[in-house]
Amino acid sequence: MTRAPRTSRPRADVRLLAELRGEIARADAKATVLVGMLGLTGGVLSALLINLRWSPGRLPAPAALLWWSGTALLGTSLLALLMAVTPRYGRNRWVPGLPLTYFDDIRRAARAGLLASALADTERAPARALRAALAENSRIAARKHFWIRTGLIAFGASTVLLPVSLFAA
């Protein structure tokens, strides 16, 4: 009985790690585009209102509440999207004997003068290093998506509240 030739398919852990890293890059790109859109929206809105010599102080109380709520949500959106693109550091601190899993581990090992031995430890336990990298990159991707989702929800709510406040005046 002859065996079928093995295909050169990447292992699941290696494939998943590459997909996670790609997902993190896409999340950063999405958040960057959304920050740009948010800046454009805020700039156009501000320019229009300044040209009209309008002030939110002219709004009746219910409309002013909607206006300031929308403005707060616009600020929340900006903060959330900036949090999405903020570099993430791992929760676990690298110590000698553990494999290197991402850039901060490498930096810590180099600072301690142990980069060569850390690389050797990583080579001796590649499966452990991959599992740790998968867990860490998954955490990073989930946090980035949380902040993007929060930013989009806040931005969407602000784009409803701000115009409604003007029509409610």
GROMACS .gro file of N, CA and C in nm:
model
  507
    1MET      N    1   0.085  -0.117   0.000
    1MET     CA    2   0.000   0.000   0.000
    1MET      C    3   0.090   0.123   0.000
    2THR      N    4   0.066   0.212  -0.093
    2THR     CA    5   0.145   0.334  -0.100
    2THR      C    6   0.070   0.448  -0.033
    3ARG      N    7   0.145   0.530   0.030
    3ARG     CA    8   0.085   0.646   0.096
    3ARG      C    9   0.077   0.762  -0.003
    4ALA      N   10  -0.026   0.840   0.016
    4ALA     CA   11  -0.040   0.960  -0.067
    4ALA      C   12   0.068   1.059  -0.027
    5PRO      N   13   0.123   1.131  -0.124
    5PRO     CA   14   0.227   1.228  -0.089
    5PRO      C   15   0.171   1.337   0.000
    6ARG      N   16   0.253   1.379   0.094
    6ARG     CA   17   0.211   1.485   0.185
    6ARG      C   18   0.214   1.619   0.111
    7THR      N   19   0.113   1.696   0.134
    7THR     CA   20   0.112   1.829   0.073
    7THR      C   21   0.191   1.922   0.164
    8SER      N   22   0.238   2.028   0.107
    8SER     CA   23   0.318   2.122   0.186
    8SER      C   24   0.228   2.231   0.242
    9ARG      N   25   0.120   2.190   0.303
    9ARG     CA   26   0.027   2.282   0.367
    9ARG      C   27   0.085   2.332   0.498
   10PRO      N   28   0.071   2.462   0.526
   10PRO     CA   29   0.124   2.510   0.654
   10PRO      C   30   0.044   2.453   0.771
   11ARG      N   31   0.111   2.438   0.881
   11ARG     CA   32   0.044   2.390   1.002
   11ARG      C   33  -0.061   2.491   1.046
   12ALA      N   34  -0.161   2.442   1.117
   12ALA     CA   35  -0.271   2.529   1.159
   12ALA      C   36  -0.222   2.643   1.246
   13ASP      N   37  -0.130   2.617   1.340
   13ASP     CA   38  -0.085   2.723   1.429
   13ASP      C   39  -0.009   2.832   1.355
   14VAL      N   40   0.073   2.793   1.258
   14VAL     CA   41   0.148   2.890   1.179
   14VAL      C   42   0.053   2.972   1.092
   15ARG      N   43  -0.043   2.903   1.031
   15ARG     CA   44  -0.142   2.971   0.946
   15ARG      C   45  -0.226   3.069   1.028
   16LEU      N   46  -0.271   3.025   1.145
   16LEU     CA   47  -0.353   3.111   1.230
   16LEU      C   48  -0.275   3.233   1.278
   17LEU      N   49  -0.149   3.216   1.311
   17LEU     CA   50  -0.068   3.329   1.354
   17LEU      C   51  -0.053   3.431   1.242
   18ALA      N   52  -0.031   3.383   1.120
   18ALA     CA   53  -0.022   3.474   1.005
   18ALA      C   54  -0.155   3.547   0.983
   19GLU      N   55  -0.266   3.475   0.997
   19GLU     CA   56  -0.398   3.537   0.981
   19GLU      C   57  -0.422   3.641   1.090
   20LEU      N   58  -0.384   3.610   1.212
   20LEU     CA   59  -0.401   3.706   1.321
   20LEU      C   60  -0.321   3.833   1.297
   21ARG      N   61  -0.198   3.817   1.253
   21ARG     CA   62  -0.114   3.934   1.226
   21ARG      C   63  -0.172   4.018   1.112
   22GLY      N   64  -0.229   3.951   1.013
   22GLY     CA   65  -0.296   4.023   0.905
   22GLY      C   66  -0.420   4.096   0.955
   23GLU      N   67  -0.493   4.031   1.044
   23GLU     CA   68  -0.614   4.093   1.101
   23GLU      C   69  -0.578   4.216   1.184
   24ILE      N   70  -0.469   4.210   1.257
   24ILE     CA   71  -0.424   4.325   1.335
   24ILE      C   72  -0.388   4.440   1.241
   25ALA      N   73  -0.320   4.411   1.131
   25ALA     CA   74  -0.284   4.515   1.033
   25ALA      C   75  -0.409   4.575   0.970
   26ARG      N   76  -0.509   4.492   0.938
   26ARG     CA   77  -0.633   4.544   0.880
   26ARG      C   78  -0.708   4.630   0.982
   27ALA      N   79  -0.709   4.589   1.108
   27ALA     CA   80  -0.776   4.668   1.211
   27ALA      C   81  -0.709   4.804   1.225
   28ASP      N   82  -0.577   4.808   1.223
   28ASP     CA   83  -0.507   4.936   1.231
   28ASP      C   84  -0.541   5.024   1.111
   29ALA      N   85  -0.548   4.965   0.993
   29ALA     CA   86  -0.582   5.042   0.872
   29ALA      C   87  -0.724   5.097   0.880
   30LYS      N   88  -0.819   5.013   0.926
   30LYS     CA   89  -0.957   5.059   0.941
   30LYS      C   90  -0.965   5.176   1.038
   31ALA      N   91  -0.902   5.161   1.152
   31ALA     CA   92  -0.908   5.267   1.254
   31ALA      C   93  -0.844   5.396   1.202
   32THR      N   94  -0.736   5.385   1.127
   32THR     CA   95  -0.670   5.502   1.074
   32THR      C   96  -0.761   5.575   0.976
   33VAL      N   97  -0.827   5.501   0.889
   33VAL     CA   98  -0.921   5.562   0.794
   33VAL      C   99  -1.036   5.628   0.869
   34LEU      N  100  -1.087   5.561   0.970
   34LEU     CA  101  -1.199   5.616   1.047
   34LEU      C  102  -1.158   5.742   1.123
   35VAL      N  103  -1.038   5.748   1.175
   35VAL     CA  104  -0.991   5.871   1.242
   35VAL      C  105  -0.986   5.984   1.140
   36GLY      N  106  -0.941   5.955   1.019
   36GLY     CA  107  -0.941   6.057   0.913
   36GLY      C  108  -1.081   6.105   0.880
   37MET      N  109  -1.176   6.012   0.868
   37MET     CA  110  -1.315   6.050   0.842
   37MET      C  111  -1.372   6.134   0.956
   38LEU      N  112  -1.339   6.096   1.077
   38LEU     CA  113  -1.386   6.169   1.193
   38LEU      C  114  -1.331   6.312   1.193
   39GLY      N  115  -1.204   6.327   1.160
   39GLY     CA  116  -1.144   6.460   1.152
   39GLY      C  117  -1.208   6.544   1.044
   40LEU      N  118  -1.235   6.482   0.929
   40LEU     CA  119  -1.300   6.552   0.819
   40LEU      C  120  -1.440   6.596   0.858
   41THR      N  121  -1.514   6.507   0.920
   41THR     CA  122  -1.651   6.538   0.964
   41THR      C  123  -1.651   6.653   1.065
   42GLY      N  124  -1.564   6.643   1.164
   42GLY     CA  125  -1.556   6.749   1.265
   42GLY      C  126  -1.513   6.882   1.205
   43GLY      N  127  -1.419   6.878   1.111
   43GLY     CA  128  -1.371   7.001   1.047
   43GLY      C  129  -1.479   7.067   0.963
   44VAL      N  130  -1.550   6.989   0.883
   44VAL     CA  131  -1.657   7.044   0.799
   44VAL      C  132  -1.768   7.100   0.887
   45LEU      N  133  -1.808   7.026   0.988
   45LEU     CA  134  -1.913   7.072   1.079
   45LEU      C  135  -1.872   7.203   1.148
   46SER      N  136  -1.751   7.208   1.198
   46SER     CA  137  -1.703   7.329   1.265
   46SER      C  138  -1.700   7.447   1.169
   47ALA      N  139  -1.649   7.426   1.048
   47ALA     CA  140  -1.640   7.535   0.949
   47ALA      C  141  -1.778   7.589   0.914
   48LEU      N  142  -1.874   7.498   0.895
   48LEU     CA  143  -2.010   7.542   0.863
   48LEU      C  144  -2.070   7.625   0.975
   49LEU      N  145  -2.054   7.577   1.096
   49LEU     CA  146  -2.114   7.647   1.209
   49LEU      C  147  -2.046   7.781   1.237
   50ILE      N  148  -1.915   7.788   1.216
   50ILE     CA  149  -1.843   7.914   1.236
   50ILE      C  150  -1.885   8.014   1.130
   51ASN      N  151  -1.898   7.970   1.005
   51ASN     CA  152  -1.940   8.060   0.898
   51ASN      C  153  -2.082   8.114   0.920
   52LEU      N  154  -2.164   8.035   0.983
   52LEU     CA  155  -2.302   8.079   1.012
   52LEU      C  156  -2.310   8.160   1.141
   53ARG      N  157  -2.196   8.173   1.209
   53ARG     CA  158  -2.190   8.245   1.338
   53ARG      C  159  -2.293   8.188   1.437
   54TRP      N  160  -2.297   8.055   1.437
   54TRP     CA  161  -2.391   7.984   1.522
   54TRP      C  162  -2.323   7.941   1.651
   55SER      N  163  -2.398   7.932   1.758
   55SER     CA  164  -2.346   7.887   1.887
   55SER      C  165  -2.445   7.790   1.949
   56PRO      N  166  -2.396   7.683   2.011
   56PRO     CA  167  -2.489   7.590   2.076
   56PRO      C  168  -2.564   7.655   2.193
   57GLY      N  169  -2.516   7.769   2.242
   57GLY     CA  170  -2.586   7.841   2.349
   57GLY      C  171  -2.721   7.894   2.305
   58ARG      N  172  -2.744   7.900   2.175
   58ARG     CA  173  -2.872   7.947   2.122
   58ARG      C  174  -2.980   7.840   2.124
   59LEU      N  175  -2.942   7.718   2.149
   59LEU     CA  176  -3.037   7.607   2.145
   59LEU      C  177  -3.121   7.602   2.272
   60PRO      N  178  -3.249   7.565   2.259
   60PRO     CA  179  -3.329   7.540   2.380
   60PRO      C  180  -3.271   7.419   2.455
   61ALA      N  181  -3.305   7.405   2.579
   61ALA     CA  182  -3.245   7.303   2.666
   61ALA      C  183  -3.251   7.161   2.607
   62PRO      N  184  -3.365   7.112   2.558
   62PRO     CA  185  -3.366   6.974   2.503
   62PRO      C  186  -3.272   6.959   2.383
   63ALA      N  187  -3.273   7.058   2.295
   63ALA     CA  188  -3.185   7.051   2.177
   63ALA      C  189  -3.039   7.062   2.219
   64ALA      N  190  -3.010   7.146   2.319
   64ALA     CA  191  -2.873   7.160   2.368
   64ALA      C  192  -2.823   7.028   2.428
   65LEU      N  193  -2.912   6.960   2.497
   65LEU     CA  194  -2.875   6.829   2.554
   65LEU      C  195  -2.837   6.732   2.442
   66LEU      N  196  -2.915   6.731   2.335
   66LEU     CA  197  -2.883   6.645   2.220
   66LEU      C  198  -2.750   6.687   2.157
   67TRP      N  199  -2.729   6.818   2.143
   67TRP     CA  200  -2.606   6.870   2.082
   67TRP      C  201  -2.483   6.828   2.163
   68TRP      N  202  -2.487   6.852   2.293
   68TRP     CA  203  -2.370   6.821   2.376
   68TRP      C  204  -2.349   6.671   2.390
   69SER      N  205  -2.458   6.595   2.387
   69SER     CA  206  -2.444   6.448   2.388
   69SER      C  207  -2.377   6.402   2.259
   70GLY      N  208  -2.419   6.457   2.146
   70GLY     CA  209  -2.357   6.424   2.018
   70GLY      C  210  -2.211   6.463   2.014
   71THR      N  211  -2.180   6.580   2.069
   71THR     CA  212  -2.041   6.626   2.074
   71THR      C  213  -1.956   6.534   2.162
   72ALA      N  214  -2.010   6.494   2.276
   72ALA     CA  215  -1.938   6.402   2.365
   72ALA      C  216  -1.916   6.267   2.296
   73LEU      N  217  -2.015   6.221   2.221
   73LEU     CA  218  -1.999   6.095   2.148
   73LEU      C  219  -1.896   6.107   2.037
   74LEU      N  220  -1.887   6.223   1.974
   74LEU     CA  221  -1.785   6.245   1.871
   74LEU      C  222  -1.646   6.236   1.935
   75GLY      N  223  -1.631   6.296   2.053
   75GLY     CA  224  -1.504   6.287   2.126
   75GLY      C  225  -1.474   6.144   2.170
   76THR      N  226  -1.577   6.074   2.215
   76THR     CA  227  -1.561   5.934   2.255
   76THR      C  228  -1.517   5.850   2.135
   77SER      N  229  -1.575   5.878   2.020
   77SER     CA  230  -1.539   5.805   1.900
   77SER      C  231  -1.391   5.826   1.867
   78LEU      N  232  -1.346   5.950   1.872
   78LEU     CA  233  -1.205   5.978   1.845
   78LEU      C  234  -1.114   5.904   1.943
   79LEU      N  235  -1.146   5.912   2.070
   79LEU     CA  236  -1.066   5.843   2.172
   79LEU      C  237  -1.062   5.693   2.147
   80ALA      N  238  -1.177   5.632   2.118
   80ALA     CA  239  -1.183   5.488   2.095
   80ALA      C  240  -1.101   5.448   1.973
   81LEU      N  241  -1.110   5.525   1.866
   81LEU     CA  242  -1.036   5.490   1.745
   81LEU      C  243  -0.886   5.509   1.766
   82LEU      N  244  -0.848   5.608   1.843
   82LEU     CA  245  -0.706   5.625   1.874
   82LEU      C  246  -0.657   5.509   1.963
   83MET      N  247  -0.742   5.461   2.051
   83MET     CA  248  -0.706   5.345   2.133
   83MET      C  249  -0.685   5.221   2.044
   84ALA      N  250  -0.761   5.212   1.935
   84ALA     CA  251  -0.747   5.098   1.845
   84ALA      C  252  -0.610   5.095   1.779
   85VAL      N  253  -0.553   5.211   1.749
   85VAL     CA  254  -0.424   5.212   1.680
   85VAL      C  255  -0.306   5.226   1.776
   86THR      N  256  -0.334   5.237   1.904
   86THR     CA  257  -0.227   5.245   2.004
   86THR      C  258  -0.153   5.111   2.008
   87PRO      N  259  -0.019   5.114   2.002
   87PRO     CA  260   0.055   4.987   2.010
   87PRO      C  261   0.021   4.911   2.139
   88ARG      N  262   0.010   4.782   2.127
   88ARG     CA  263  -0.025   4.696   2.240
   88ARG      C  264   0.099   4.624   2.292
   89TYR      N  265   0.111   4.621   2.421
   89TYR     CA  266   0.217   4.546   2.486
   89TYR      C  267   0.153   4.428   2.557
   90GLY      N  268   0.227   4.321   2.565
   90GLY     CA  269   0.174   4.199   2.625
   90GLY      C  270   0.149   4.213   2.774
   91ARG      N  271   0.059   4.132   2.820
   91ARG     CA  272   0.031   4.130   2.964
   91ARG      C  273   0.138   4.052   3.039
   92ASN      N  274   0.189   3.949   2.973
   92ASN     CA  275   0.291   3.866   3.037
   92ASN      C  276   0.428   3.926   3.010
   93ARG      N  277   0.506   3.931   3.111
   93ARG     CA  278   0.642   3.984   3.099
   93ARG      C  279   0.737   3.869   3.069
   94TRP      N  280   0.822   3.888   2.969
   94TRP     CA  281   0.919   3.786   2.936
   94TRP      C  282   1.021   3.774   3.048
   95VAL      N  283   1.054   3.650   3.080
   95VAL     CA  284   1.161   3.621   3.176
   95VAL      C  285   1.249   3.513   3.114
   96PRO      N  286   1.375   3.506   3.155
   96PRO     CA  287   1.463   3.403   3.100
   96PRO      C  288   1.401   3.264   3.114
   97GLY      N  289   1.415   3.185   3.009
   97GLY     CA  290   1.360   3.050   3.007
   97GLY      C  291   1.231   3.041   2.927
   98LEU      N  292   1.163   3.156   2.908
   98LEU     CA  293   1.042   3.157   2.827
   98LEU      C  294   1.076   3.186   2.682
   99PRO      N  295   0.995   3.136   2.589
   99PRO     CA  296   1.023   3.165   2.447
   99PRO      C  297   0.986   3.309   2.414
  100LEU      N  298   1.047   3.359   2.309
  100LEU     CA  299   1.013   3.492   2.257
  100LEU      C  300   0.888   3.479   2.174
  101THR      N  301   0.792   3.569   2.193
  101THR     CA  302   0.668   3.558   2.118
  101THR      C  303   0.632   3.682   2.037
  102TYR      N  304   0.685   3.797   2.074
  102TYR     CA  305   0.655   3.918   1.998
  102TYR      C  306   0.760   4.024   2.029
  103PHE      N  307   0.747   4.144   1.968
  103PHE     CA  308   0.853   4.244   1.971
  103PHE      C  309   0.896   4.286   2.111
  104ASP      N  310   0.804   4.295   2.205
  104ASP     CA  311   0.842   4.340   2.339
  104ASP      C  312   0.926   4.235   2.411
  105ASP      N  313   0.899   4.107   2.386
  105ASP     CA  314   0.982   4.000   2.443
  105ASP      C  315   1.126   4.015   2.393
  106ILE      N  316   1.140   4.041   2.263
  106ILE     CA  317   1.273   4.055   2.203
  106ILE      C  318   1.345   4.174   2.266
  107ARG      N  319   1.274   4.284   2.281
  107ARG     CA  320   1.332   4.405   2.341
  107ARG      C  321   1.378   4.377   2.484
  108ARG      N  322   1.296   4.308   2.560
  108ARG     CA  323   1.332   4.277   2.700
  108ARG      C  324   1.454   4.185   2.708
  109ALA      N  325   1.456   4.084   2.622
  109ALA     CA  326   1.570   3.991   2.621
  109ALA      C  327   1.698   4.064   2.582
  110ALA      N  328   1.689   4.151   2.483
  110ALA     CA  329   1.808   4.226   2.439
  110ALA      C  330   1.857   4.319   2.550
  111ARG      N  331   1.765   4.386   2.616
  111ARG     CA  332   1.804   4.476   2.727
  111ARG      C  333   1.873   4.401   2.839
  112ALA      N  334   1.829   4.277   2.862
  112ALA     CA  335   1.888   4.196   2.968
  112ALA      C  336   2.018   4.129   2.921
  113GLY      N  337   2.053   4.148   2.793
  113GLY     CA  338   2.173   4.084   2.739
  113GLY      C  339   2.155   3.935   2.719
  114LEU      N  340   2.031   3.890   2.705
  114LEU     CA  341   2.002   3.747   2.694
  114LEU      C  342   1.934   3.709   2.563
  115LEU      N  343   1.950   3.791   2.461
  115LEU     CA  344   1.881   3.764   2.336
  115LEU      C  345   1.923   3.630   2.275
  116ALA      N  346   2.051   3.600   2.275
  116ALA     CA  347   2.098   3.473   2.216
  116ALA      C  348   2.039   3.353   2.290
  117SER      N  349   2.040   3.355   2.421
  117SER     CA  350   1.985   3.241   2.495
  117SER      C  351   1.833   3.236   2.482
  118ALA      N  352   1.767   3.352   2.472
  118ALA     CA  353   1.621   3.354   2.453
  118ALA      C  354   1.585   3.296   2.317
  119LEU      N  355   1.664   3.328   2.216
  119LEU     CA  356   1.640   3.269   2.084
  119LEU      C  357   1.659   3.117   2.088
  120ALA      N  358   1.760   3.073   2.162
  120ALA     CA  359   1.784   2.929   2.175
  120ALA      C  360   1.667   2.862   2.248
  121ASP      N  361   1.616   2.926   2.354
  121ASP     CA  362   1.499   2.872   2.426
  121ASP      C  363   1.378   2.863   2.334
  122THR      N  364   1.361   2.964   2.249
  122THR     CA  365   1.249   2.965   2.155
  122THR      C  366   1.263   2.852   2.054
  123GLU      N  367   1.386   2.829   2.006
  123GLU     CA  368   1.411   2.720   1.910
  123GLU      C  369   1.385   2.584   1.974
  124ARG      N  370   1.416   2.571   2.103
  124ARG     CA  371   1.396   2.442   2.172
  124ARG      C  372   1.247   2.413   2.196
  125ALA      N  373   1.165   2.518   2.208
  125ALA     CA  374   1.022   2.499   2.236
  125ALA      C  375   0.937   2.577   2.135
  126PRO      N  376   0.946   2.543   2.007
  126PRO     CA  377   0.873   2.622   1.907
  126PRO      C  378   0.721   2.614   1.923
  127ALA      N  379   0.670   2.501   1.965
  127ALA     CA  380   0.524   2.488   1.982
  127ALA      C  381   0.476   2.579   2.095
  128ARG      N  382   0.551   2.583   2.204
  128ARG     CA  383   0.516   2.670   2.316
  128ARG      C  384   0.521   2.817   2.272
  129ALA      N  385   0.621   2.854   2.194
  129ALA     CA  386   0.633   2.991   2.144
  129ALA      C  387   0.515   3.026   2.053
  130LEU      N  388   0.477   2.933   1.966
  130LEU     CA  389   0.364   2.958   1.877
  130LEU      C  390   0.234   2.972   1.953
  131ARG      N  391   0.214   2.887   2.052
  131ARG     CA  392   0.091   2.897   2.133
  131ARG      C  393   0.084   3.031   2.206
  132ALA      N  394   0.196   3.073   2.263
  132ALA     CA  395   0.200   3.202   2.332
  132ALA      C  396   0.177   3.317   2.235
  133ALA      N  397   0.238   3.309   2.116
  133ALA     CA  398   0.218   3.414   2.015
  133ALA      C  399   0.073   3.418   1.968
  134LEU      N  400   0.013   3.300   1.949
  134LEU     CA  401  -0.128   3.295   1.910
  134LEU      C  402  -0.216   3.362   2.016
  135ALA      N  403  -0.195   3.327   2.140
  135ALA     CA  404  -0.277   3.384   2.248
  135ALA      C  405  -0.259   3.535   2.256
  136GLU      N  406  -0.136   3.582   2.249
  136GLU     CA  407  -0.108   3.725   2.261
  136GLU      C  408  -0.164   3.803   2.142
  137ASN      N  409  -0.143   3.753   2.021
  137ASN     CA  410  -0.194   3.821   1.902
  137ASN      C  411  -0.346   3.818   1.896
  138SER      N  412  -0.406   3.712   1.946
  138SER     CA  413  -0.552   3.704   1.952
  138SER      C  414  -0.606   3.810   2.048
  139ARG      N  415  -0.540   3.827   2.161
  139ARG     CA  416  -0.581   3.929   2.258
  139ARG      C  417  -0.570   4.068   2.196
  140ILE      N  418  -0.461   4.092   2.126
  140ILE     CA  419  -0.439   4.223   2.063
  140ILE      C  420  -0.547   4.250   1.958
  141ALA      N  421  -0.575   4.153   1.873
  141ALA     CA  422  -0.678   4.170   1.769
  141ALA      C  423  -0.815   4.196   1.832
  142ALA      N  424  -0.848   4.124   1.937
  142ALA     CA  425  -0.978   4.143   2.003
  142ALA      C  426  -0.990   4.282   2.063
  143ARG      N  427  -0.884   4.333   2.126
  143ARG     CA  428  -0.887   4.469   2.185
  143ARG      C  429  -0.902   4.575   2.076
  144LYS      N  430  -0.829   4.559   1.967
  144LYS     CA  431  -0.839   4.655   1.858
  144LYS      C  432  -0.982   4.656   1.801
  145HIS      N  433  -1.040   4.539   1.780
  145HIS     CA  434  -1.177   4.534   1.729
  145HIS      C  435  -1.277   4.590   1.828
  146PHE      N  436  -1.255   4.570   1.956
  146PHE     CA  437  -1.343   4.630   2.057
  146PHE      C  438  -1.343   4.782   2.044
  147TRP      N  439  -1.224   4.841   2.033
  147TRP     CA  440  -1.215   4.987   2.025
  147TRP      C  441  -1.272   5.039   1.893
  148ILE      N  442  -1.252   4.967   1.784
  148ILE     CA  443  -1.309   5.009   1.656
  148ILE      C  444  -1.462   5.005   1.663
  149ARG      N  445  -1.516   4.898   1.718
  149ARG     CA  446  -1.661   4.885   1.732
  149ARG      C  447  -1.716   4.998   1.820
  150THR      N  448  -1.649   5.026   1.931
  150THR     CA  449  -1.692   5.134   2.020
  150THR      C  450  -1.688   5.267   1.947
  151GLY      N  451  -1.581   5.291   1.872
  151GLY     CA  452  -1.569   5.416   1.797
  151GLY      C  453  -1.676   5.431   1.691
  152LEU      N  454  -1.707   5.322   1.619
  152LEU     CA  455  -1.810   5.328   1.517
  152LEU      C  456  -1.948   5.352   1.577
  153ILE      N  457  -1.978   5.289   1.687
  153ILE     CA  458  -2.108   5.309   1.752
  153ILE      C  459  -2.121   5.453   1.799
  154ALA      N  460  -2.016   5.506   1.862
  154ALA     CA  461  -2.020   5.644   1.911
  154ALA      C  462  -2.030   5.742   1.794
  155PHE      N  463  -1.955   5.716   1.687
  155PHE     CA  464  -1.959   5.804   1.570
  155PHE      C  465  -2.097   5.802   1.506
  156GLY      N  466  -2.154   5.683   1.491
  156GLY     CA  467  -2.288   5.671   1.434
  156GLY      C  468  -2.391   5.744   1.517
  157ALA      N  469  -2.384   5.730   1.648
  157ALA     CA  470  -2.479   5.798   1.736
  157ALA      C  471  -2.462   5.950   1.727
  158SER      N  472  -2.338   5.996   1.717
  158SER     CA  473  -2.315   6.141   1.709
  158SER      C  474  -2.367   6.198   1.577
  159THR      N  475  -2.356   6.119   1.470
  159THR     CA  476  -2.405   6.168   1.340
  159THR      C  477  -2.558   6.174   1.336
  160VAL      N  478  -2.624   6.110   1.429
  160VAL     CA  479  -2.769   6.121   1.441
  160VAL      C  480  -2.803   6.236   1.535
  161LEU      N  481  -2.739   6.242   1.651
  161LEU     CA  482  -2.773   6.341   1.752
  161LEU      C  483  -2.743   6.485   1.711
  162LEU      N  484  -2.631   6.507   1.646
  162LEU     CA  485  -2.594   6.645   1.611
  162LEU      C  486  -2.695   6.710   1.514
  163PRO      N  487  -2.727   6.647   1.402
  163PRO     CA  488  -2.828   6.709   1.315
  163PRO      C  489  -2.968   6.717   1.379
  164VAL      N  490  -3.004   6.613   1.455
  164VAL     CA  491  -3.135   6.615   1.521
  164VAL      C  492  -3.144   6.732   1.618
  165SER      N  493  -3.034   6.764   1.686
  165SER     CA  494  -3.035   6.876   1.780
  165SER      C  495  -3.061   7.008   1.707
  166LEU      N  496  -3.010   7.020   1.587
  166LEU     CA  497  -3.032   7.144   1.509
  166LEU      C  498  -3.176   7.154   1.460
  167PHE      N  499  -3.235   7.038   1.423
  167PHE     CA  500  -3.373   7.040   1.378
  167PHE      C  501  -3.471   7.054   1.496
  168ALA      N  502  -3.427   7.017   1.615
  168ALA     CA  503  -3.513   7.025   1.734
  168ALA      C  504  -3.517   7.167   1.789
  169ALA      N  505  -3.431   7.254   1.738
  169ALA     CA  506  -3.421   7.391   1.790
  169ALA      C  507  -3.543   7.473   1.752
   0.00000   0.00000   0.00000
